[in-house]
Amino acid sequence: MRKNFFIIISFVVSLVVLFGFSSCKRKNAKAETIVFRLAEIHPQKYSTTRGDQRFADLVKERTNGRIQIKVFHSGQLGEEKSIIEQVQFGAIDFARVSVSPFCEFAPKLNVFLMPYIFRDEDHALKVLQGEIGDELLDSIEGSGFLGLGWFDSGARNFYNSKREIKRPEDLKGLRIRVQETKIMNQLISHFGATVIPMGFGEVYQGLQTNDIDGAENNFPSYESAGHYQLAGFYSIDEHFRIPEILIASSIVMDKLSVDDVKTIKQAALEAFVYQQVEWKKEEVRAEKIVREYGAVITKIDNKQEWIDSMKFIYEQQSEEMQQLIKRIQDVQ
Ligand code: GTR
């Protein structure tokens, strides 16, 4: 009887030990590989998506496969605004988004929504890769995000289905889709256009159903989303150069070691260098496609007139913003 009692006890103990060990092994196995999700609204072939993938590959390589990032492209995880919210509460780990919808969460970045803030592409890249770019990335911390790096997005231009836009007043009466951000709204409605905020993924349909007459974007977005087939008047006025940003969720990043975060940041910087080169090629390729399709591409004659017509936005900015603007303008 006593012997049987001991056999039962030792059986139970070994079961407990065995179970404990295997579950502990499972936990370790889980800690070994972490799989994160990165949200991207552009299709797989687009340069930002390829930049995201380069970032993911570098992280995987440098952590020996321990940290894996799966890129969900083509808006599989939703439109940018909702992606950003999900990153903030940790439901999505990483995202590549335009700075415009992100400004609401990181107000200093509104500086990139100042029209004609950059003289040209080189000026923009110098700022993003320099002290100011780093400072602005750091300014995001504390808002639920970690700013990892910038991607290039060139210049945004107006396009529509009705007529050529040569002067700011030609925008009058048009229904123009805008990104969901205050400054853009304010700026475009100033010219007598009706602004219609909507997600990027809805623009094609908006043009098709005539809910909107046009929008504004760079050549690659105009081309890859097929907008050129429905809104064939594209005017190169270059009113905005709004960068793209790679963000991570602080909730998620706080669980990683300092070394892992360092690896992730470094990978993002290298992905930026790669994407910049790809971006230049993509701009040329996209412009060629839309021209060949027969879109009417108008190079505006008097850029100064456009610059002057948008100056009022600068005057409305706070003292702190004015200083930041000046620092950016002073970068040579
Ligand atoms: C593109 C940008 C997208 C998105 C889009 C838009 O240039 O790459 O992330 O923000 O513009 O207009 O919504």
PDB file of C-alpha atoms in Angstrom, residues 1-293:
ATOM      1  CA  MET A   1       0.000   0.000   0.000  1.00  0.00           C
ATOM      2  CA  ARG A   2       2.793   2.308   1.136  1.00  0.00           C
ATOM      3  CA  LYS A   3       4.858   1.261  -1.910  1.00  0.00           C
ATOM      4  CA  ASN A   4       1.975   2.016  -4.234  1.00  0.00           C
ATOM      5  CA  PHE A   5       1.597   5.412  -2.618  1.00  0.00           C
ATOM      6  CA  PHE A   6       5.252   6.249  -3.405  1.00  0.00           C
ATOM      7  CA  ILE A   7       4.937   5.023  -6.976  1.00  0.00           C
ATOM      8  CA  ILE A   8       1.942   7.315  -7.511  1.00  0.00           C
ATOM      9  CA  ILE A   9       3.741  10.246  -5.880  1.00  0.00           C
ATOM     10  CA  SER A  10       6.876   9.799  -7.958  1.00  0.00           C
ATOM     11  CA  PHE A  11       4.757   9.458 -11.131  1.00  0.00           C
ATOM     12  CA  VAL A  12       2.986  12.738 -10.343  1.00  0.00           C
ATOM     13  CA  VAL A  13       6.304  14.465  -9.538  1.00  0.00           C
ATOM     14  CA  SER A  14       7.888  13.314 -12.794  1.00  0.00           C
ATOM     15  CA  LEU A  15       4.840  14.484 -14.716  1.00  0.00           C
ATOM     16  CA  VAL A  16       5.075  17.905 -13.073  1.00  0.00           C
ATOM     17  CA  VAL A  17       8.821  18.117 -13.780  1.00  0.00           C
ATOM     18  CA  LEU A  18       8.383  16.953 -17.347  1.00  0.00           C
ATOM     19  CA  PHE A  19       5.525  19.347 -18.039  1.00  0.00           C
ATOM     20  CA  GLY A  20       7.390  22.195 -16.397  1.00  0.00           C
ATOM     21  CA  PHE A  21      10.479  21.524 -18.454  1.00  0.00           C
ATOM     22  CA  SER A  22       8.711  21.225 -21.754  1.00  0.00           C
ATOM     23  CA  SER A  23       6.655  24.348 -21.205  1.00  0.00           C
ATOM     24  CA  CYS A  24       9.829  26.159 -20.226  1.00  0.00           C
ATOM     25  CA  LYS A  25      11.434  24.903 -23.420  1.00  0.00           C
ATOM     26  CA  ARG A  26       8.441  26.215 -25.353  1.00  0.00           C
ATOM     27  CA  LYS A  27       8.838  29.607 -23.736  1.00  0.00           C
ATOM     28  CA  ASN A  28      12.531  29.676 -24.680  1.00  0.00           C
ATOM     29  CA  ALA A  29      11.739  28.623 -28.196  1.00  0.00           C
ATOM     30  CA  LYS A  30       9.259  31.539 -28.373  1.00  0.00           C
ATOM     31  CA  ALA A  31      11.894  33.973 -27.105  1.00  0.00           C
ATOM     32  CA  GLU A  32      14.263  32.762 -29.787  1.00  0.00           C
ATOM     33  CA  THR A  33      12.213  33.933 -32.769  1.00  0.00           C
ATOM     34  CA  ILE A  34      10.142  37.085 -32.719  1.00  0.00           C
ATOM     35  CA  VAL A  35       7.931  37.815 -35.702  1.00  0.00           C
ATOM     36  CA  PHE A  36       6.839  41.425 -36.175  1.00  0.00           C
ATOM     37  CA  ARG A  37       4.422  42.985 -38.651  1.00  0.00           C
ATOM     38  CA  LEU A  38       5.204  46.059 -40.732  1.00  0.00           C
ATOM     39  CA  ALA A  39       2.344  47.908 -42.440  1.00  0.00           C
ATOM     40  CA  GLU A  40       2.779  49.510 -45.842  1.00  0.00           C
ATOM     41  CA  ILE A  41       0.068  50.878 -48.144  1.00  0.00           C
ATOM     42  CA  HIS A  42       2.028  50.748 -51.402  1.00  0.00           C
ATOM     43  CA  PRO A  43       2.277  47.635 -53.588  1.00  0.00           C
ATOM     44  CA  GLN A  44       5.162  45.202 -53.357  1.00  0.00           C
ATOM     45  CA  LYS A  45       7.123  46.661 -56.254  1.00  0.00           C
ATOM     46  CA  TYR A  46       7.039  50.269 -54.951  1.00  0.00           C
ATOM     47  CA  SER A  47      10.327  51.710 -53.660  1.00  0.00           C
ATOM     48  CA  THR A  48       9.120  52.251 -50.079  1.00  0.00           C
ATOM     49  CA  THR A  49       7.932  48.638 -49.887  1.00  0.00           C
ATOM     50  CA  ARG A  50      11.293  47.493 -51.195  1.00  0.00           C
ATOM     51  CA  GLY A  51      12.905  49.760 -48.582  1.00  0.00           C
ATOM     52  CA  ASP A  52      10.767  48.118 -45.879  1.00  0.00           C
ATOM     53  CA  GLN A  53      11.852  44.718 -47.144  1.00  0.00           C
ATOM     54  CA  ARG A  54      15.506  45.754 -47.136  1.00  0.00           C
ATOM     55  CA  PHE A  55      15.035  46.915 -43.527  1.00  0.00           C
ATOM     56  CA  ALA A  56      13.429  43.568 -42.606  1.00  0.00           C
ATOM     57  CA  ASP A  57      16.198  41.601 -44.326  1.00  0.00           C
ATOM     58  CA  LEU A  58      18.937  43.547 -42.546  1.00  0.00           C
ATOM     59  CA  VAL A  59      17.314  43.037 -39.145  1.00  0.00           C
ATOM     60  CA  LYS A  60      16.899  39.327 -39.791  1.00  0.00           C
ATOM     61  CA  GLU A  61      20.472  38.948 -40.985  1.00  0.00           C
ATOM     62  CA  ARG A  62      21.974  40.849 -38.056  1.00  0.00           C
ATOM     63  CA  THR A  63      19.981  39.020 -35.409  1.00  0.00           C
ATOM     64  CA  ASN A  64      20.714  35.655 -37.047  1.00  0.00           C
ATOM     65  CA  GLY A  65      17.059  35.163 -37.821  1.00  0.00           C
ATOM     66  CA  ARG A  66      15.919  35.838 -34.254  1.00  0.00           C
ATOM     67  CA  ILE A  67      13.940  38.966 -35.211  1.00  0.00           C
ATOM     68  CA  GLN A  68      11.838  38.624 -38.329  1.00  0.00           C
ATOM     69  CA  ILE A  69       9.701  41.370 -39.814  1.00  0.00           C
ATOM     70  CA  LYS A  70       6.929  40.489 -42.221  1.00  0.00           C
ATOM     71  CA  VAL A  71       5.968  43.301 -44.584  1.00  0.00           C
ATOM     72  CA  PHE A  72       2.198  43.593 -45.176  1.00  0.00           C
ATOM     73  CA  HIS A  73       2.081  45.737 -48.308  1.00  0.00           C
ATOM     74  CA  SER A  74      -0.779  47.102 -50.464  1.00  0.00           C
ATOM     75  CA  GLY A  75      -2.771  48.339 -47.480  1.00  0.00           C
ATOM     76  CA  GLN A  76      -3.476  44.821 -46.181  1.00  0.00           C
ATOM     77  CA  LEU A  77      -3.490  46.259 -42.655  1.00  0.00           C
ATOM     78  CA  GLY A  78      -5.633  49.286 -43.528  1.00  0.00           C
ATOM     79  CA  GLU A  79      -5.244  52.965 -44.412  1.00  0.00           C
ATOM     80  CA  GLU A  80      -2.437  55.063 -42.917  1.00  0.00           C
ATOM     81  CA  LYS A  81      -4.450  56.823 -40.223  1.00  0.00           C
ATOM     82  CA  SER A  82      -5.713  53.598 -38.699  1.00  0.00           C
ATOM     83  CA  ILE A  83      -2.292  51.955 -39.135  1.00  0.00           C
ATOM     84  CA  ILE A  84      -0.713  54.763 -37.096  1.00  0.00           C
ATOM     85  CA  GLU A  85      -3.294  54.359 -34.325  1.00  0.00           C
ATOM     86  CA  GLN A  86      -2.675  50.626 -34.227  1.00  0.00           C
ATOM     87  CA  VAL A  87       1.076  51.141 -34.004  1.00  0.00           C
ATOM     88  CA  GLN A  88       0.504  53.491 -31.097  1.00  0.00           C
ATOM     89  CA  PHE A  89      -1.254  50.868 -29.046  1.00  0.00           C
ATOM     90  CA  GLY A  90       1.040  48.046 -30.151  1.00  0.00           C
ATOM     91  CA  ALA A  91      -1.340  46.086 -32.396  1.00  0.00           C
ATOM     92  CA  ILE A  92       0.998  46.696 -35.368  1.00  0.00           C
ATOM     93  CA  ASP A  93       4.741  46.697 -34.675  1.00  0.00           C
ATOM     94  CA  PHE A  94       6.164  48.812 -37.510  1.00  0.00           C
ATOM     95  CA  ALA A  95       4.824  51.005 -40.284  1.00  0.00           C
ATOM     96  CA  ARG A  96       6.028  53.100 -43.171  1.00  0.00           C
ATOM     97  CA  VAL A  97       3.728  56.079 -43.559  1.00  0.00           C
ATOM     98  CA  SER A  98       3.733  59.580 -44.972  1.00  0.00           C
ATOM     99  CA  VAL A  99       4.613  62.289 -42.470  1.00  0.00           C
ATOM    100  CA  SER A 100       1.274  64.077 -43.195  1.00  0.00           C
ATOM    101  CA  PRO A 101      -1.146  61.799 -41.338  1.00  0.00           C
ATOM    102  CA  PHE A 102       1.513  61.244 -38.672  1.00  0.00           C
ATOM    103  CA  CYS A 103       1.813  64.960 -37.775  1.00  0.00           C
ATOM    104  CA  GLU A 104      -1.182  64.752 -35.503  1.00  0.00           C
ATOM    105  CA  PHE A 105       0.866  62.448 -33.293  1.00  0.00           C
ATOM    106  CA  ALA A 106       4.157  64.319 -33.691  1.00  0.00           C
ATOM    107  CA  PRO A 107       3.371  68.036 -34.127  1.00  0.00           C
ATOM    108  CA  LYS A 108       6.931  69.194 -34.800  1.00  0.00           C
ATOM    109  CA  LEU A 109       6.832  67.248 -38.073  1.00  0.00           C
ATOM    110  CA  ASN A 110       4.272  69.756 -39.355  1.00  0.00           C
ATOM    111  CA  VAL A 111       7.309  71.694 -40.461  1.00  0.00           C
ATOM    112  CA  PHE A 112       7.529  69.316 -43.436  1.00  0.00           C
ATOM    113  CA  LEU A 113       4.062  70.453 -44.483  1.00  0.00           C
ATOM    114  CA  MET A 114       5.231  73.973 -45.062  1.00  0.00           C
ATOM    115  CA  PRO A 115       4.898  74.456 -48.835  1.00  0.00           C
ATOM    116  CA  TYR A 116       8.218  74.934 -50.603  1.00  0.00           C
ATOM    117  CA  ILE A 117      10.155  74.482 -47.350  1.00  0.00           C
ATOM    118  CA  PHE A 118      12.874  72.716 -49.327  1.00  0.00           C
ATOM    119  CA  ARG A 119      14.587  74.395 -52.263  1.00  0.00           C
ATOM    120  CA  ASP A 120      14.978  71.059 -54.011  1.00  0.00           C
ATOM    121  CA  GLU A 121      15.557  67.347 -53.526  1.00  0.00           C
ATOM    122  CA  ASP A 122      19.179  67.745 -52.368  1.00  0.00           C
ATOM    123  CA  HIS A 123      18.176  70.261 -49.742  1.00  0.00           C
ATOM    124  CA  ALA A 124      15.475  67.895 -48.444  1.00  0.00           C
ATOM    125  CA  LEU A 125      17.879  64.971 -48.201  1.00  0.00           C
ATOM    126  CA  LYS A 126      20.524  67.074 -46.457  1.00  0.00           C
ATOM    127  CA  VAL A 127      18.012  68.105 -43.807  1.00  0.00           C
ATOM    128  CA  LEU A 128      16.630  64.597 -43.304  1.00  0.00           C
ATOM    129  CA  GLN A 129      20.058  63.010 -43.034  1.00  0.00           C
ATOM    130  CA  GLY A 130      21.510  65.752 -40.876  1.00  0.00           C
ATOM    131  CA  GLU A 131      21.144  67.067 -37.354  1.00  0.00           C
ATOM    132  CA  ILE A 132      17.589  68.360 -37.872  1.00  0.00           C
ATOM    133  CA  GLY A 133      16.374  65.043 -39.284  1.00  0.00           C
ATOM    134  CA  ASP A 134      17.800  63.186 -36.266  1.00  0.00           C
ATOM    135  CA  GLU A 135      16.387  65.728 -33.861  1.00  0.00           C
ATOM    136  CA  LEU A 136      12.910  65.413 -35.358  1.00  0.00           C
ATOM    137  CA  LEU A 137      13.062  61.634 -35.195  1.00  0.00           C
ATOM    138  CA  ASP A 138      14.010  61.904 -31.516  1.00  0.00           C
ATOM    139  CA  SER A 139      11.152  64.347 -30.892  1.00  0.00           C
ATOM    140  CA  ILE A 140       8.697  61.546 -31.623  1.00  0.00           C
ATOM    141  CA  GLU A 141       9.726  59.514 -28.603  1.00  0.00           C
ATOM    142  CA  GLY A 142       7.236  59.685 -25.771  1.00  0.00           C
ATOM    143  CA  SER A 143       4.217  59.774 -28.077  1.00  0.00           C
ATOM    144  CA  GLY A 144       3.966  55.994 -28.271  1.00  0.00           C
ATOM    145  CA  PHE A 145       6.279  55.712 -31.275  1.00  0.00           C
ATOM    146  CA  LEU A 146       9.914  55.358 -32.062  1.00  0.00           C
ATOM    147  CA  GLY A 147      10.961  57.215 -35.210  1.00  0.00           C
ATOM    148  CA  LEU A 148      13.412  54.973 -37.033  1.00  0.00           C
ATOM    149  CA  GLY A 149      14.203  56.814 -40.215  1.00  0.00           C
ATOM    150  CA  TRP A 150      13.031  58.647 -43.296  1.00  0.00           C
ATOM    151  CA  PHE A 151      12.280  57.534 -46.819  1.00  0.00           C
ATOM    152  CA  ASP A 152      12.279  59.820 -49.830  1.00  0.00           C
ATOM    153  CA  SER A 153       9.010  60.832 -51.450  1.00  0.00           C
ATOM    154  CA  GLY A 154      10.043  63.553 -53.904  1.00  0.00           C
ATOM    155  CA  ALA A 155       7.698  66.431 -54.717  1.00  0.00           C
ATOM    156  CA  ARG A 156       3.900  66.471 -54.729  1.00  0.00           C
ATOM    157  CA  ASN A 157       2.014  68.027 -57.629  1.00  0.00           C
ATOM    158  CA  PHE A 158      -1.646  68.698 -58.430  1.00  0.00           C
ATOM    159  CA  TYR A 159      -3.579  66.553 -60.885  1.00  0.00           C
ATOM    160  CA  ASN A 160      -7.176  66.439 -61.992  1.00  0.00           C
ATOM    161  CA  SER A 161      -9.578  65.282 -64.667  1.00  0.00           C
ATOM    162  CA  LYS A 162     -10.910  68.697 -65.732  1.00  0.00           C
ATOM    163  CA  ARG A 163      -8.195  71.058 -66.941  1.00  0.00           C
ATOM    164  CA  GLU A 164      -4.560  72.108 -66.925  1.00  0.00           C
ATOM    165  CA  ILE A 165      -3.483  73.874 -63.757  1.00  0.00           C
ATOM    166  CA  LYS A 166      -0.977  76.597 -64.483  1.00  0.00           C
ATOM    167  CA  ARG A 167      -1.642  79.179 -61.810  1.00  0.00           C
ATOM    168  CA  PRO A 168      -2.872  78.813 -58.212  1.00  0.00           C
ATOM    169  CA  GLU A 169      -6.271  80.287 -59.125  1.00  0.00           C
ATOM    170  CA  ASP A 170      -6.860  77.424 -61.563  1.00  0.00           C
ATOM    171  CA  LEU A 171      -7.591  75.268 -58.513  1.00  0.00           C
ATOM    172  CA  LYS A 172     -10.746  77.229 -57.857  1.00  0.00           C
ATOM    173  CA  GLY A 173     -13.913  75.137 -57.935  1.00  0.00           C
ATOM    174  CA  LEU A 174     -12.125  71.777 -58.158  1.00  0.00           C
ATOM    175  CA  ARG A 175     -12.859  68.994 -55.686  1.00  0.00           C
ATOM    176  CA  ILE A 176      -9.445  67.920 -54.508  1.00  0.00           C
ATOM    177  CA  ARG A 177      -8.717  64.925 -52.323  1.00  0.00           C
ATOM    178  CA  VAL A 178      -6.259  65.708 -49.518  1.00  0.00           C
ATOM    179  CA  GLN A 179      -4.387  63.637 -46.972  1.00  0.00           C
ATOM    180  CA  GLU A 180      -5.958  63.685 -43.549  1.00  0.00           C
ATOM    181  CA  THR A 181      -3.993  66.586 -42.143  1.00  0.00           C
ATOM    182  CA  LYS A 182      -4.896  70.119 -41.133  1.00  0.00           C
ATOM    183  CA  ILE A 183      -2.318  72.198 -42.990  1.00  0.00           C
ATOM    184  CA  MET A 184      -2.986  70.541 -46.322  1.00  0.00           C
ATOM    185  CA  ASN A 185      -6.667  71.152 -45.852  1.00  0.00           C
ATOM    186  CA  GLN A 186      -6.131  74.797 -45.035  1.00  0.00           C
ATOM    187  CA  LEU A 187      -3.714  75.386 -47.870  1.00  0.00           C
ATOM    188  CA  ILE A 188      -5.746  73.928 -50.683  1.00  0.00           C
ATOM    189  CA  SER A 189      -9.076  75.346 -49.594  1.00  0.00           C
ATOM    190  CA  HIS A 190      -7.421  78.773 -49.584  1.00  0.00           C
ATOM    191  CA  PHE A 191      -7.476  78.607 -53.399  1.00  0.00           C
ATOM    192  CA  GLY A 192     -11.207  78.076 -53.549  1.00  0.00           C
ATOM    193  CA  ALA A 193     -10.990  74.323 -54.083  1.00  0.00           C
ATOM    194  CA  THR A 194     -13.260  71.983 -52.149  1.00  0.00           C
ATOM    195  CA  VAL A 195     -11.022  69.739 -50.101  1.00  0.00           C
ATOM    196  CA  ILE A 196     -12.063  66.166 -49.509  1.00  0.00           C
ATOM    197  CA  PRO A 197      -9.932  64.242 -47.016  1.00  0.00           C
ATOM    198  CA  MET A 198      -9.764  60.506 -47.651  1.00  0.00           C
ATOM    199  CA  GLY A 199      -7.373  57.581 -47.451  1.00  0.00           C
ATOM    200  CA  PHE A 200      -5.047  56.974 -50.381  1.00  0.00           C
ATOM    201  CA  GLY A 201      -6.700  53.645 -51.173  1.00  0.00           C
ATOM    202  CA  GLU A 202     -10.035  55.382 -51.816  1.00  0.00           C
ATOM    203  CA  VAL A 203      -8.783  57.934 -54.336  1.00  0.00           C
ATOM    204  CA  TYR A 204      -9.053  55.742 -57.433  1.00  0.00           C
ATOM    205  CA  GLN A 205     -12.692  55.039 -56.748  1.00  0.00           C
ATOM    206  CA  GLY A 206     -13.315  58.675 -55.857  1.00  0.00           C
ATOM    207  CA  LEU A 207     -12.045  59.682 -59.293  1.00  0.00           C
ATOM    208  CA  GLN A 208     -13.989  56.945 -60.999  1.00  0.00           C
ATOM    209  CA  THR A 209     -17.291  57.944 -59.413  1.00  0.00           C
ATOM    210  CA  ASN A 210     -16.543  61.667 -59.897  1.00  0.00           C
ATOM    211  CA  ASP A 211     -16.735  62.304 -56.167  1.00  0.00           C
ATOM    212  CA  ILE A 212     -13.449  64.110 -56.614  1.00  0.00           C
ATOM    213  CA  ASP A 213     -11.884  65.850 -59.615  1.00  0.00           C
ATOM    214  CA  GLY A 214      -8.319  65.366 -58.543  1.00  0.00           C
ATOM    215  CA  ALA A 215      -5.684  65.094 -55.866  1.00  0.00           C
ATOM    216  CA  GLU A 216      -2.004  65.821 -55.426  1.00  0.00           C
ATOM    217  CA  ASN A 217       0.932  63.460 -55.206  1.00  0.00           C
ATOM    218  CA  ASN A 218       4.338  62.522 -56.567  1.00  0.00           C
ATOM    219  CA  PHE A 219       4.804  60.776 -59.945  1.00  0.00           C
ATOM    220  CA  PRO A 220       5.275  57.251 -58.513  1.00  0.00           C
ATOM    221  CA  SER A 221       2.038  57.344 -56.470  1.00  0.00           C
ATOM    222  CA  TYR A 222       0.123  58.950 -59.364  1.00  0.00           C
ATOM    223  CA  GLU A 223       1.327  56.152 -61.595  1.00  0.00           C
ATOM    224  CA  SER A 224       1.276  53.089 -59.348  1.00  0.00           C
ATOM    225  CA  ALA A 225      -2.263  53.734 -58.083  1.00  0.00           C
ATOM    226  CA  GLY A 226      -3.500  54.241 -61.666  1.00  0.00           C
ATOM    227  CA  HIS A 227      -4.777  57.778 -61.005  1.00  0.00           C
ATOM    228  CA  TYR A 228      -3.226  58.998 -64.273  1.00  0.00           C
ATOM    229  CA  GLN A 229      -5.771  56.918 -66.171  1.00  0.00           C
ATOM    230  CA  LEU A 230      -8.652  58.894 -64.658  1.00  0.00           C
ATOM    231  CA  ALA A 231      -7.132  62.317 -63.989  1.00  0.00           C
ATOM    232  CA  GLY A 232      -4.865  63.089 -66.906  1.00  0.00           C
ATOM    233  CA  PHE A 233      -3.845  66.694 -66.164  1.00  0.00           C
ATOM    234  CA  TYR A 234      -0.723  66.754 -63.996  1.00  0.00           C
ATOM    235  CA  SER A 235       1.023  70.049 -63.164  1.00  0.00           C
ATOM    236  CA  ILE A 236       4.566  70.102 -61.859  1.00  0.00           C
ATOM    237  CA  ASP A 237       4.306  72.826 -59.220  1.00  0.00           C
ATOM    238  CA  GLU A 238       6.167  70.889 -56.454  1.00  0.00           C
ATOM    239  CA  HIS A 239       4.213  72.540 -53.614  1.00  0.00           C
ATOM    240  CA  PHE A 240       5.174  69.891 -51.036  1.00  0.00           C
ATOM    241  CA  ARG A 241       8.116  67.626 -50.351  1.00  0.00           C
ATOM    242  CA  ILE A 242       6.695  65.561 -47.539  1.00  0.00           C
ATOM    243  CA  PRO A 243       8.981  62.737 -46.432  1.00  0.00           C
ATOM    244  CA  GLU A 244       7.953  59.234 -45.508  1.00  0.00           C
ATOM    245  CA  ILE A 245       8.742  57.895 -42.064  1.00  0.00           C
ATOM    246  CA  LEU A 246       9.449  54.451 -40.674  1.00  0.00           C
ATOM    247  CA  ILE A 247       7.940  54.138 -37.210  1.00  0.00           C
ATOM    248  CA  ALA A 248       7.902  51.456 -34.530  1.00  0.00           C
ATOM    249  CA  SER A 249       5.560  50.970 -31.617  1.00  0.00           C
ATOM    250  CA  SER A 250       7.173  52.017 -28.308  1.00  0.00           C
ATOM    251  CA  ILE A 251       5.134  49.385 -26.478  1.00  0.00           C
ATOM    252  CA  VAL A 252       6.784  46.738 -28.638  1.00  0.00           C
ATOM    253  CA  MET A 253      10.261  48.262 -28.699  1.00  0.00           C
ATOM    254  CA  ASP A 254      10.337  48.661 -24.903  1.00  0.00           C
ATOM    255  CA  LYS A 255      10.311  44.878 -24.615  1.00  0.00           C
ATOM    256  CA  LEU A 256      13.485  44.523 -26.694  1.00  0.00           C
ATOM    257  CA  SER A 257      17.069  44.771 -25.469  1.00  0.00           C
ATOM    258  CA  VAL A 258      19.049  47.965 -26.024  1.00  0.00           C
ATOM    259  CA  ASP A 259      21.221  46.093 -28.518  1.00  0.00           C
ATOM    260  CA  ASP A 260      18.243  44.895 -30.542  1.00  0.00           C
ATOM    261  CA  VAL A 261      16.837  48.420 -30.739  1.00  0.00           C
ATOM    262  CA  LYS A 262      20.253  49.623 -31.893  1.00  0.00           C
ATOM    263  CA  THR A 263      20.330  46.959 -34.608  1.00  0.00           C
ATOM    264  CA  ILE A 264      16.831  47.964 -35.743  1.00  0.00           C
ATOM    265  CA  LYS A 265      17.766  51.664 -35.903  1.00  0.00           C
ATOM    266  CA  GLN A 266      20.915  50.957 -37.874  1.00  0.00           C
ATOM    267  CA  ALA A 267      19.022  48.756 -40.331  1.00  0.00           C
ATOM    268  CA  ALA A 268      16.486  51.557 -40.893  1.00  0.00           C
ATOM    269  CA  LEU A 269      19.267  54.011 -41.715  1.00  0.00           C
ATOM    270  CA  GLU A 270      20.734  51.654 -44.268  1.00  0.00           C
ATOM    271  CA  ALA A 271      17.329  50.953 -45.775  1.00  0.00           C
ATOM    272  CA  PHE A 272      16.913  54.712 -46.277  1.00  0.00           C
ATOM    273  CA  VAL A 273      20.135  54.911 -48.295  1.00  0.00           C
ATOM    274  CA  TYR A 274      18.895  52.045 -50.462  1.00  0.00           C
ATOM    275  CA  GLN A 275      15.382  53.492 -50.915  1.00  0.00           C
ATOM    276  CA  GLN A 276      16.729  56.910 -51.904  1.00  0.00           C
ATOM    277  CA  VAL A 277      18.552  55.414 -54.874  1.00  0.00           C
ATOM    278  CA  GLU A 278      15.517  53.345 -55.843  1.00  0.00           C
ATOM    279  CA  TRP A 279      13.268  56.371 -55.505  1.00  0.00           C
ATOM    280  CA  LYS A 280      15.171  58.336 -58.143  1.00  0.00           C
ATOM    281  CA  LYS A 281      14.796  55.487 -60.635  1.00  0.00           C
ATOM    282  CA  GLU A 282      11.131  55.076 -59.757  1.00  0.00           C
ATOM    283  CA  GLU A 283      10.371  58.754 -60.376  1.00  0.00           C
ATOM    284  CA  VAL A 284      11.861  58.581 -63.865  1.00  0.00           C
ATOM    285  CA  ARG A 285      10.101  55.315 -64.687  1.00  0.00           C
ATOM    286  CA  ALA A 286       6.699  56.556 -63.448  1.00  0.00           C
ATOM    287  CA  GLU A 287       6.914  59.829 -65.354  1.00  0.00           C
ATOM    288  CA  LYS A 288       7.732  57.927 -68.537  1.00  0.00           C
ATOM    289  CA  ILE A 289       4.716  55.630 -68.109  1.00  0.00           C
ATOM    290  CA  VAL A 290       2.225  58.444 -67.558  1.00  0.00           C
ATOM    291  CA  ARG A 291       3.624  60.486 -70.458  1.00  0.00           C
ATOM    292  CA  GLU A 292       3.427  57.515 -72.772  1.00  0.00           C
ATOM    293  CA  TYR A 293      -0.156  56.924 -71.681  1.00  0.00           C
TER     294      TYR A 293
END
